Coordinates of C-alpha atoms in Angstrom, one line a residue:
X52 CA 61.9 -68.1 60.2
X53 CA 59.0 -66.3 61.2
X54 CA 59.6 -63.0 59.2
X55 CA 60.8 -65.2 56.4
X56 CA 57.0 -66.5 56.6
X57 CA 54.8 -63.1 56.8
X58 CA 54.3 -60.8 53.8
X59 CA 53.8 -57.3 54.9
X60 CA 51.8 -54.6 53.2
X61 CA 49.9 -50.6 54.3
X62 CA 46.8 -53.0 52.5
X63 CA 45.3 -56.1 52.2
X64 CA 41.6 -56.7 50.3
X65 CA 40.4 -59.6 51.0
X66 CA 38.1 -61.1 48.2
X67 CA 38.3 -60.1 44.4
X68 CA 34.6 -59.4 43.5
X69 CA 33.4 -56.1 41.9
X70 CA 34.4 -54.5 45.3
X71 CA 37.6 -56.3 46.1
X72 CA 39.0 -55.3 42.5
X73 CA 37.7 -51.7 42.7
X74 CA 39.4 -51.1 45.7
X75 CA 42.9 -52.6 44.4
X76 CA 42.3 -50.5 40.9
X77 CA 42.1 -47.3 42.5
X78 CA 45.1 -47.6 45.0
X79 CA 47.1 -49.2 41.8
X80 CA 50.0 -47.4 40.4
X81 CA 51.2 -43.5 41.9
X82 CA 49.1 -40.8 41.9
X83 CA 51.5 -37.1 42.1
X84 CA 51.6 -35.1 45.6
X85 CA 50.0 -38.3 47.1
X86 CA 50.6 -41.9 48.5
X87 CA 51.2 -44.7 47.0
X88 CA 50.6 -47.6 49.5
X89 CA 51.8 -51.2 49.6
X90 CA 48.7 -53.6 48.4
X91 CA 48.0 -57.4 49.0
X92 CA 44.7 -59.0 47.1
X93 CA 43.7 -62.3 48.2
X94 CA 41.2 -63.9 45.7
X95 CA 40.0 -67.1 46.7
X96 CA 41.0 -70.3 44.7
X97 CA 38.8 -71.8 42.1
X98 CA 35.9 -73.2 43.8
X99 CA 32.9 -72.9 46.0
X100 CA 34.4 -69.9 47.5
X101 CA 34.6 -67.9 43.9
X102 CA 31.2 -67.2 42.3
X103 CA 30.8 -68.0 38.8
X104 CA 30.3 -65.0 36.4
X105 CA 27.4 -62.2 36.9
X106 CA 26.1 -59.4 35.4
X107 CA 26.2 -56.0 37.4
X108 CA 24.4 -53.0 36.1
X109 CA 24.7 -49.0 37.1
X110 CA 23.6 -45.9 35.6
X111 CA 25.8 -43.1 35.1
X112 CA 26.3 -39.9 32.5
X113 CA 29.1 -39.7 30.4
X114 CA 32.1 -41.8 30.2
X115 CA 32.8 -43.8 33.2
X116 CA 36.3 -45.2 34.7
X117 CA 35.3 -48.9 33.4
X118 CA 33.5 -48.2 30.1
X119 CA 35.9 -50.8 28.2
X120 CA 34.0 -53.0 30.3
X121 CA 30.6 -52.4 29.4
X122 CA 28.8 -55.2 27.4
X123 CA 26.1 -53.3 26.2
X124 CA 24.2 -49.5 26.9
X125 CA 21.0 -48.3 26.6
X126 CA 19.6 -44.9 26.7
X127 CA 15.9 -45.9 26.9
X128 CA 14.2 -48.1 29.8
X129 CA 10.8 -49.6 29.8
X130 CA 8.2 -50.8 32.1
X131 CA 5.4 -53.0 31.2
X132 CA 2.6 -53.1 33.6
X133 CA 0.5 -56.1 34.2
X134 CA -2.2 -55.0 31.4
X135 CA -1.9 -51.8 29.5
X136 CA 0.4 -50.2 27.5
X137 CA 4.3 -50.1 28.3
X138 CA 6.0 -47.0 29.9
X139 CA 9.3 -45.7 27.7
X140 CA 11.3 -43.7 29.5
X141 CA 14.0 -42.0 28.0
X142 CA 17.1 -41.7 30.3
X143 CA 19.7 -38.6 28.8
X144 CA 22.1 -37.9 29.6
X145 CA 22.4 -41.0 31.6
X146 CA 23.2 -44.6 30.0
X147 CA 22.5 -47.5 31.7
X148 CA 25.3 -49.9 31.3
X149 CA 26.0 -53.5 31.9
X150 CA 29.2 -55.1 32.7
X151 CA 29.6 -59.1 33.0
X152 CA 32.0 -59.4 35.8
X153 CA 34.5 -61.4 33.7
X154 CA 35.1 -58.3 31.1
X155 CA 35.8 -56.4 34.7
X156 CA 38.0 -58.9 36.0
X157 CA 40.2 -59.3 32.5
X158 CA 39.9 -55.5 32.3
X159 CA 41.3 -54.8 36.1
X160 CA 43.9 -57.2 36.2
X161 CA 45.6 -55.9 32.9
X162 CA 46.2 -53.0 34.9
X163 CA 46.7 -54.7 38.0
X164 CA 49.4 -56.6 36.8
X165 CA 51.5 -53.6 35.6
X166 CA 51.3 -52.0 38.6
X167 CA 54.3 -51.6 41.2
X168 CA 52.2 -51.2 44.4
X169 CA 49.9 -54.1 43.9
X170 CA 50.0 -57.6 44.8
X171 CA 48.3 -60.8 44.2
X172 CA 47.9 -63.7 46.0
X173 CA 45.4 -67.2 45.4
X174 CA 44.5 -68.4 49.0
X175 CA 41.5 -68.9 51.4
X176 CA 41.7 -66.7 54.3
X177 CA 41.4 -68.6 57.7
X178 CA 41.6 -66.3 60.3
X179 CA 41.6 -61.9 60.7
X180 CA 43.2 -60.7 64.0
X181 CA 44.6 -57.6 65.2
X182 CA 47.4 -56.9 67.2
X183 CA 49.8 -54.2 68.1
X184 CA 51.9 -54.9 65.5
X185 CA 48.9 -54.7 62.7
X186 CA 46.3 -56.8 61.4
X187 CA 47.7 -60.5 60.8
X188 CA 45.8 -62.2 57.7
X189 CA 46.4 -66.3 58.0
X190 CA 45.7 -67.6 55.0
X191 CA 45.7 -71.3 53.2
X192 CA 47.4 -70.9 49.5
X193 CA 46.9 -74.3 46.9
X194 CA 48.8 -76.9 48.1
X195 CA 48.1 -76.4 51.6
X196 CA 50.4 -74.2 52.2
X197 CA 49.7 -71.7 55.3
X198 CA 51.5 -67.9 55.6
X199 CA 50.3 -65.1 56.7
X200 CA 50.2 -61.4 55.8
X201 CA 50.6 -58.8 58.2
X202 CA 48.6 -55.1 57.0
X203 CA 47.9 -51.9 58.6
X204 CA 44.6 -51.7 57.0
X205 CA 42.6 -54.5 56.0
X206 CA 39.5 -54.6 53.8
X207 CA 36.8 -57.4 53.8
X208 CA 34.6 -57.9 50.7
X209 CA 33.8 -61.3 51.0
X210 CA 30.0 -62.1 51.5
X211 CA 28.4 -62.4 54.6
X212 CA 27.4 -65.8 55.9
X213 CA 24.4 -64.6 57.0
X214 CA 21.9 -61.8 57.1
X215 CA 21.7 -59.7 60.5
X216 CA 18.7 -59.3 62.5
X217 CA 16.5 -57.1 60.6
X218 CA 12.7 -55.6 60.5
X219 CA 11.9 -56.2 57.0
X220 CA 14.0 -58.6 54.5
X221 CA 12.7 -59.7 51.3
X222 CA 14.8 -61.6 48.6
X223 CA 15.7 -60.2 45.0
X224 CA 15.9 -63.6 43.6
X225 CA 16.3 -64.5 39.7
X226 CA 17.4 -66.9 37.2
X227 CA 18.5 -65.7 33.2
X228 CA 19.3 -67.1 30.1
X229 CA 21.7 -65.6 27.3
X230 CA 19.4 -66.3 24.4
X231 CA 20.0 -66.0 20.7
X232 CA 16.6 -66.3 18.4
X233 CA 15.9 -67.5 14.7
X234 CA 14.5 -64.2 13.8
X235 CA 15.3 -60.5 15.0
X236 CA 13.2 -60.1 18.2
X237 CA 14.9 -57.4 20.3
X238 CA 14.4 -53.4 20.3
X239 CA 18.8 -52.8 20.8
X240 CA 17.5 -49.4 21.9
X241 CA 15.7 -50.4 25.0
X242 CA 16.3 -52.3 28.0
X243 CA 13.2 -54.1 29.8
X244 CA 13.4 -53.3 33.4
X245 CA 10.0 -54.1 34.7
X246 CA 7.8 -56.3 32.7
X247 CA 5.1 -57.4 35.3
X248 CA 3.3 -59.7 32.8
X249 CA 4.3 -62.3 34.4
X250 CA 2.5 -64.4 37.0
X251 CA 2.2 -62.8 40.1
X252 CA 3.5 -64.8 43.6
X253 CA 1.0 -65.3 46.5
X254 CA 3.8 -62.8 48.2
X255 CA 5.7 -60.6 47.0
X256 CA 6.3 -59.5 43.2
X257 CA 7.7 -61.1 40.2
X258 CA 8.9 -59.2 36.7
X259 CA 11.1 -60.1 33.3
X260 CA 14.2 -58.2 32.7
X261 CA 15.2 -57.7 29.2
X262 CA 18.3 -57.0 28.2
X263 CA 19.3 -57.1 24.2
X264 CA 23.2 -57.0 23.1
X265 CA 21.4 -57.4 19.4
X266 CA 18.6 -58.0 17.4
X267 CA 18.9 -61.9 18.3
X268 CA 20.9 -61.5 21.6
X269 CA 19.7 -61.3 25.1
X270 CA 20.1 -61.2 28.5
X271 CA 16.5 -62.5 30.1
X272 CA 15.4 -63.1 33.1
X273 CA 12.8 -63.6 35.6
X274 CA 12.7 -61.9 38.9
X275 CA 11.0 -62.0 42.3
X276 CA 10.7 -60.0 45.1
X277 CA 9.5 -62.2 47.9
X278 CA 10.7 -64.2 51.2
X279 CA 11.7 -67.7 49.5
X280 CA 13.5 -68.4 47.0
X281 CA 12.7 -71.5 44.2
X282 CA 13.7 -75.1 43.2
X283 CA 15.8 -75.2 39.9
X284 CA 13.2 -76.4 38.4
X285 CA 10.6 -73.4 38.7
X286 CA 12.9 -71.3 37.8
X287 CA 13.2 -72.7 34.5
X288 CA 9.1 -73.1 33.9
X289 CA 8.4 -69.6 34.7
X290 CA 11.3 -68.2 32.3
X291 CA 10.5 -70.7 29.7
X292 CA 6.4 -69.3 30.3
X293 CA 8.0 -65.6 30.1
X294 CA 10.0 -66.5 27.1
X295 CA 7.3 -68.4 24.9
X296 CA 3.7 -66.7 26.1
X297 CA 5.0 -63.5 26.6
X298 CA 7.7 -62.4 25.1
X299 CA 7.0 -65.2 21.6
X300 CA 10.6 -65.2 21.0
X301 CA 10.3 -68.5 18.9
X302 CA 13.1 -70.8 18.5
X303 CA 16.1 -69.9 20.6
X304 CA 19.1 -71.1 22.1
X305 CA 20.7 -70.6 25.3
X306 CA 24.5 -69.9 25.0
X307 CA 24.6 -69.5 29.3
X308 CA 23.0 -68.9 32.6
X309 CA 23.2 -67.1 35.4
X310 CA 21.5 -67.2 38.9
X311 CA 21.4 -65.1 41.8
X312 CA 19.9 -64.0 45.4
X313 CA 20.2 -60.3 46.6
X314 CA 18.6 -59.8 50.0
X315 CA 16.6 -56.5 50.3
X316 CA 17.3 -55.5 53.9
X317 CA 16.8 -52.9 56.6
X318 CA 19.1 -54.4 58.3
X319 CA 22.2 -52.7 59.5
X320 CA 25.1 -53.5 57.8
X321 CA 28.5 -52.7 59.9
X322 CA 31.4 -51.3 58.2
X323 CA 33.7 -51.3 61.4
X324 CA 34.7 -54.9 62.3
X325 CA 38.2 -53.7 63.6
X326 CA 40.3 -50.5 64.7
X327 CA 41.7 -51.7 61.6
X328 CA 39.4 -54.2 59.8
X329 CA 36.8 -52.4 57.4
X330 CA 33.6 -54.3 55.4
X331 CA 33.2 -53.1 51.6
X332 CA 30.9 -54.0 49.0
X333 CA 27.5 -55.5 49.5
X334 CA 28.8 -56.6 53.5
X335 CA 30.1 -53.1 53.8
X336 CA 26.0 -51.8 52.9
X337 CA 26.9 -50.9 49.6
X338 CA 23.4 -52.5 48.2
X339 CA 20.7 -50.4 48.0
X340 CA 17.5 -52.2 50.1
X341 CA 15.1 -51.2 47.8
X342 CA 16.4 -52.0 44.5
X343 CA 19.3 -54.3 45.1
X344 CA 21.6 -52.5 42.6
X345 CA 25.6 -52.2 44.4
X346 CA 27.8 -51.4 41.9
X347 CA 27.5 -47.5 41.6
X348 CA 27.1 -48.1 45.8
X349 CA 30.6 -49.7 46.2
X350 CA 32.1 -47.4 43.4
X351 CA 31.4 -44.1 45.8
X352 CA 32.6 -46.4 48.8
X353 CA 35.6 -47.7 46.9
X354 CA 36.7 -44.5 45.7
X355 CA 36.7 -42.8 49.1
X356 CA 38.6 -45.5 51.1
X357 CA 41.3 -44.9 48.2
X358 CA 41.3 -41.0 48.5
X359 CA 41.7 -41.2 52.2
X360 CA 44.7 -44.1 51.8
X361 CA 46.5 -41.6 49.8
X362 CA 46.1 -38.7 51.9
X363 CA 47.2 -40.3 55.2
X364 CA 43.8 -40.3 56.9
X365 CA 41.8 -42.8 58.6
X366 CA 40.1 -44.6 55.5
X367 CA 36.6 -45.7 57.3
X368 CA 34.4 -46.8 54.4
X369 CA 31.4 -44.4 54.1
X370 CA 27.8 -45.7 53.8
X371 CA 26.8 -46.7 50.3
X372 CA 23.6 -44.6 50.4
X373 CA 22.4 -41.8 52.5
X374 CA 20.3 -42.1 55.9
X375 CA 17.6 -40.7 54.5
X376 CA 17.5 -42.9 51.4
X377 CA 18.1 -46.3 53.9
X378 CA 15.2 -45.0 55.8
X379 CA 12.5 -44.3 52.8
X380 CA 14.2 -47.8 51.9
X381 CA 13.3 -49.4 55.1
X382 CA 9.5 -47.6 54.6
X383 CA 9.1 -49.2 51.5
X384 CA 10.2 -52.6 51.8
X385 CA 7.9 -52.7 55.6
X386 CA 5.3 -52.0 52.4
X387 CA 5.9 -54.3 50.1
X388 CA 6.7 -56.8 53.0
X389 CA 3.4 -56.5 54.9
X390 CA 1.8 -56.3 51.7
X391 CA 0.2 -53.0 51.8
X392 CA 1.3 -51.8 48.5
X393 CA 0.9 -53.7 45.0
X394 CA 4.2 -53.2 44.1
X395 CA 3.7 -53.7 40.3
X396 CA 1.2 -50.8 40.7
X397 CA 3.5 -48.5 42.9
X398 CA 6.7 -49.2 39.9
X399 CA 4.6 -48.8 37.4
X400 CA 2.8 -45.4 38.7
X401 CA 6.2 -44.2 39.9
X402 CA 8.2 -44.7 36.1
X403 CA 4.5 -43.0 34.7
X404 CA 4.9 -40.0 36.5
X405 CA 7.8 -39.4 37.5
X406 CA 11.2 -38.5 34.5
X407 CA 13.3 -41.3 34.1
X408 CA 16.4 -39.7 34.6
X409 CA 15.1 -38.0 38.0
X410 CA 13.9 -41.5 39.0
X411 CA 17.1 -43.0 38.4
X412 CA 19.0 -40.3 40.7
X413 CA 16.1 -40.6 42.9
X414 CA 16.8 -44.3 42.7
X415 CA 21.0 -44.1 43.3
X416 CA 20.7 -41.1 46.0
X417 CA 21.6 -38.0 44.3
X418 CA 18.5 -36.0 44.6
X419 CA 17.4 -33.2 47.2
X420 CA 15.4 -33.4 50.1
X421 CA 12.7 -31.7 47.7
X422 CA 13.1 -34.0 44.7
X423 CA 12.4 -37.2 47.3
X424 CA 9.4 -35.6 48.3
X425 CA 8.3 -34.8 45.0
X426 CA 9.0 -38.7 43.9
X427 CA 7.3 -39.5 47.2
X428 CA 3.9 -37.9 46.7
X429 CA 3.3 -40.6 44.0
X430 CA 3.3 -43.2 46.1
X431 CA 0.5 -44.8 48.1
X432 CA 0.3 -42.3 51.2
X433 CA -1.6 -44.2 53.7
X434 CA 0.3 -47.5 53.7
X435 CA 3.6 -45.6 53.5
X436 CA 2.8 -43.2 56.2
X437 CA 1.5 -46.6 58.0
X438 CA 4.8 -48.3 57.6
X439 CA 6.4 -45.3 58.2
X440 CA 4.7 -45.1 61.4
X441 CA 5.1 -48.6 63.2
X442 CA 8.8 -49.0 62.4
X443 CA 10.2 -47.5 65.3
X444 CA 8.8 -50.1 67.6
X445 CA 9.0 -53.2 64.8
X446 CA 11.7 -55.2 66.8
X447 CA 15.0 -56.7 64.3
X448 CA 14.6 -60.7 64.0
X449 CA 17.2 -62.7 62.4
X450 CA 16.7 -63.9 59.2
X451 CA 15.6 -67.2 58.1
X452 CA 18.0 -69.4 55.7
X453 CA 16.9 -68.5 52.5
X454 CA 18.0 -71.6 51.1
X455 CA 16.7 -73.6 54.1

């Protein structure tokens, strides 16, 4: 009876986000003169274990492996500092590109379901333990039905249930509405990044983020930077502020919503649970501490776990971003933390002075040792050499609750 009750597999990914579907795309179907390993996906039932649907946004050049995806594009980015006039930053030959997540799920399980290798099951994983036979899954399908699934390799995207002891963590937190106005109101060309306009929190930042699918259609959204996040109902006066003072978009209506809470940690993020067991995605480090963007992060981490699955090695996920780019990450955010640097000022003078499209690979971790010093030298040098300084002997604390 036993064997009747255990599905076996070479994979299981636990967890169908952005990462858990990446991972199950790119080992899908056969690839010539290379493997073509057994696949189990476990996606948590409908419920407070499966998030409601996000945005994600990436920048990349040319045409990427999810385009049919992509919502909208933009080729042009703008900052708006607090007073002054905006900063327009054209991007070529990078686009950046939005995807709502549930384009990328109908898009990925299309091809998921035609493929021979990959499998997919709706259950709630209870327990991950490893043995000498493998790693055995125990999982809890609808119904209450319990199997399990034995795998030689088996990768975690679900999130984490709490943040590890860190030096510095601050919370990208933010609240949007899918508008549509009366009246034309929306350059389609541009996407708002930045706008700091809005009222500034005692600590921390706070910005709009603009991003029009028309003249009439947007994505906006207010965003902080800072160590709480806020009631429901602050959310919607400082959007509804943004939307009326600032941005004088008129009558509108708001076809949906979306909410959500990035933390912006130095913390170390393990990829290794296991001899077998692997973290990807945003619990594997894929996020970027400084800017909270993780979908170009887990598509480099993603598509090196599947190379080394089909070439027989030992698929370790890498780290989403550099050393050096976690450390100036860990720099900055001891800045902002400690409040040493205005951050509105340091974005602001950074997009100013520094080409967009550099920024942006400065930004994703594809520039020299040279180019970070040349993005570096625009920044504040005495509280970044200050920060820079005292982390080393900064001890790692565990993070408060952020919904406490």
């Amino acid at each position: 009876m036993e064997a009747a009750t255990v599905l076996d597999a070479d994979v299981a990914v636990i967890g169908a986000g952005a990462a858990g579907l990446s991972l199950a795309h790119r080992l899908s179907g056969h690839d010539s003169g290379a493997r073509t390993p057994s696949v189990l996906l476990v996606d948590a039932p409908p419920g407070p274990l499966r998030p409601g649907p996000r945005t994600w946004c990436f920048w990349e050049s040319g045409r990427g492996r999810f385009d049919a995806a992509v919502r909208s594009q933009w080729r042009h980015l703008r900052v708006r500092p607090p007073a002054g006039p905006a900063i327009r930053g054209d991007i070529a030959p990078l686009r950046y590109k939005m995807i709502r997540s549930d384009d990328f799920e109908s898009l990925v399980s299309r091809d998921l379901a035609r493929s021979p290798n990959v499998r997919r099951l709706e259950a709630t994983v209870d327990t991950v333990e490893e043995g000498a036979d493998g790693v055995r899954v125990q999982i809890t399908s609808p119904g209450d039905h319990q199997r399990a699934l034995r795998a030689r390799w088996v990768f975690d995207s679900r999130p984490l249930g709490s943040i590890p002891a860190a030096r510095t963590t601050l919370l990208q937190h933010f609240h949007g509405w899918f508008v549509r106005t009366a009246r034309p109101a929306f350059d389609c060309g541009t996407a708002e990044l930045m706008d700091f306009r809005t009222v500034q929190p005692a600590d921390g930042l706070s910005f709009g983020y603009v991003l029009p699918t028309g003249p009439r259609e947007a994505l906006v959204e207010y965003t902080e930077f800072s160590p709480q996040v806020l009631t429901a109902s602050g959310y919607e006066s400082a959007l509804r502020r943004y939307t009326e003072e600032i941005l004088s978009l008129g009558e509108l209506e708001i076809i949906a919503t979306e909410t959500g809470l990035i933390p912006m940690t130095d913390a170390p993020m393990p990829r290794r649970v296991g001899a077998a067991v692997f973290r990807i995605g945003a619990a594997g480090g894929a996020t970027r501490p400084s800017t909270g963007y993780t979908f170009a992060g887990l598509q480099r981490q993603t598509s090196a776990v599947a190379a080394a699955l089909r070439q027989g090695r030992r698929p370790v996920p890498p780290a989403g971003h550099s050393l050096r780019a976690r450390t100036m990450d860990a720099v900055l955010l001891r800045a902002l933390g400690s409040g040493r640097v205005d951050g509105p000022d340091l974005f602001c003078r950074l997009f100013a002075r520094v080409p967009s499209a550099r920024l942006l690979r400065f930004l994703d971790g594809h520039t020299s040792l040279f180019e970070d010093l040349a993005v570096g030298r625009h920044a504040p040098v005495g509280p970044m050499l200050r920060s820079a300084v005292e982390l080393p002997v900064l001890p790692r604390r565990p993070s408060p609750d952020p919904f406490a």
